[in-house]
Coordinates of C-alpha atoms in Angstrom, one line a residue:
M1 CA 0.0 0.0 0.0
L2 CA 2.8 2.4 0.9
L3 CA 4.4 1.6 -2.5
I4 CA 1.3 2.7 -4.4
F5 CA 1.0 6.0 -2.4
C6 CA 4.6 6.9 -3.0
S7 CA 4.3 6.1 -6.7
A8 CA 1.2 8.3 -7.0
N9 CA 3.1 11.3 -5.5
A10 CA 6.1 10.8 -7.7
F11 CA 4.0 11.0 -10.9
S12 CA 1.6 13.8 -9.8
Q13 CA 1.9 17.1 -11.6
N14 CA 3.0 20.3 -9.8
D15 CA 0.4 23.0 -9.8
T16 CA 2.8 25.9 -9.8
I17 CA 3.6 27.6 -13.1
S18 CA 7.3 28.4 -13.6
V19 CA 6.7 30.8 -16.5
P20 CA 3.8 33.2 -16.4
R21 CA 1.3 32.9 -19.2
K22 CA 0.0 35.9 -21.2
I23 CA -3.7 36.5 -20.6
K24 CA -5.5 38.1 -23.5
E25 CA -7.3 41.1 -22.2
K26 CA -10.8 41.9 -23.4
P27 CA -10.7 45.2 -25.2
T28 CA -12.1 48.0 -23.0
S29 CA -14.5 50.4 -24.6
E30 CA -15.2 54.0 -23.8
Y31 CA -18.8 54.7 -23.0
L32 CA -20.2 57.7 -24.8
S33 CA -23.3 59.1 -26.6
I34 CA -24.1 58.7 -30.2
I35 CA -24.0 62.5 -30.4
S36 CA -20.3 62.4 -29.4
L37 CA -19.6 60.0 -32.3
I38 CA -21.5 62.1 -34.8
A39 CA -20.0 65.4 -33.6
S40 CA -16.3 64.2 -33.4
P41 CA -15.9 61.1 -35.5
E42 CA -12.2 61.7 -36.0
K43 CA -11.6 61.5 -32.3
Y44 CA -13.0 58.0 -32.0
Y45 CA -11.9 56.5 -35.3
G46 CA -10.6 52.9 -34.8
K47 CA -11.4 53.0 -31.1
R48 CA -13.6 50.6 -29.1
V49 CA -16.7 52.5 -27.9
S50 CA -20.0 51.7 -26.1
V51 CA -23.2 53.5 -27.0
T52 CA -26.9 53.4 -26.0
G53 CA -29.7 54.0 -28.5
Y54 CA -32.6 52.5 -30.4
M55 CA -31.6 49.5 -32.4
I56 CA -33.1 48.4 -35.7
T57 CA -32.3 45.2 -37.5
E58 CA -33.3 45.3 -41.2
F59 CA -31.7 44.3 -44.4
E60 CA -28.9 46.7 -45.2
G61 CA -30.2 49.0 -42.5
T62 CA -29.1 47.5 -39.2
A63 CA -28.2 50.5 -37.1
I64 CA -28.4 52.2 -33.7
Y65 CA -30.4 55.5 -33.6
L66 CA -30.2 58.3 -31.2
S67 CA -34.0 57.7 -30.5
R68 CA -37.1 55.9 -31.7
E69 CA -38.4 59.2 -33.1
D70 CA -35.2 59.5 -35.3
F71 CA -35.9 56.0 -36.7
D72 CA -39.6 56.7 -37.2
N73 CA -38.8 59.8 -39.1
R74 CA -35.8 58.2 -41.0
I75 CA -33.2 60.7 -39.7
Y76 CA -30.3 58.5 -40.8
K77 CA -27.7 61.1 -39.8
N78 CA -28.7 60.5 -36.2
S79 CA -27.7 56.9 -36.4
I80 CA -24.7 54.6 -36.7
F81 CA -24.6 51.6 -39.0
L82 CA -23.9 48.3 -37.3
L83 CA -21.7 45.7 -39.0
I84 CA -22.7 42.5 -37.2
G85 CA -21.4 39.1 -38.3
K86 CA -23.6 36.4 -39.7
G87 CA -24.8 33.8 -37.3
S88 CA -25.4 36.4 -34.5
D89 CA -28.9 36.3 -33.1
Y90 CA -29.2 40.1 -33.1
Q91 CA -32.7 40.2 -34.5
Y92 CA -33.9 39.7 -30.9
Y93 CA -33.0 43.3 -30.3
N94 CA -35.0 44.8 -33.1
K95 CA -36.9 48.0 -32.1
E96 CA -35.4 47.9 -28.6
Y97 CA -33.2 50.4 -26.7
V98 CA -29.8 48.7 -26.2
T99 CA -26.3 49.3 -25.1
L100 CA -23.6 47.8 -27.4
D101 CA -20.0 48.1 -28.1
G102 CA -17.9 48.0 -31.3
T103 CA -15.0 49.5 -33.1
F104 CA -16.0 52.9 -34.6
I105 CA -15.2 53.7 -38.2
Q106 CA -16.0 57.2 -39.3
G107 CA -17.6 58.0 -42.6
N108 CA -21.0 57.7 -44.0
G109 CA -21.7 54.2 -42.9
H110 CA -23.5 51.8 -45.2
M111 CA -24.5 53.3 -48.6
G112 CA -23.6 56.8 -47.3
L113 CA -26.8 57.1 -45.2
F114 CA -25.4 56.9 -41.7
S115 CA -23.0 59.0 -39.6
G116 CA -20.5 56.2 -39.2
M117 CA -20.2 52.5 -38.6
L118 CA -19.5 50.2 -35.7
K119 CA -17.8 46.9 -36.6
D120 CA -16.8 43.9 -34.5
V121 CA -19.8 44.4 -32.2
G122 CA -18.9 42.6 -29.0
Y123 CA -22.0 42.7 -26.9
I124 CA -25.6 43.9 -27.0
I125 CA -27.6 44.5 -23.8
R126 CA -31.3 45.3 -23.9
K127 CA -32.3 48.2 -21.7
H128 CA -35.4 47.6 -19.6

């Protein structure tokens, strides 16, 4: 019995790590308003940002608007186009106020209608 116990200890692994491993950090995003993105797009170009607004999911028109009224009145310049990968279940958030994050790209968004674009959307949280 003693022989089995000693053998098990001899072959067990040590839990200490001699070389520290790199841990990939989740990109942090700066929380700001859609108005800030529209007013100063050059300031946020290529940066990870979080915004809150009214989300619409429609063909070639998935975007986050400043408000529901801006969507109802098709004020595209008060919105940011969202480039969300296929396979995402983002339709759940259609016509809901949400907070989301992504990498901001200045310009006119999809087809020149919007005031910019967020790509690589990382999370979407519905506001209650």
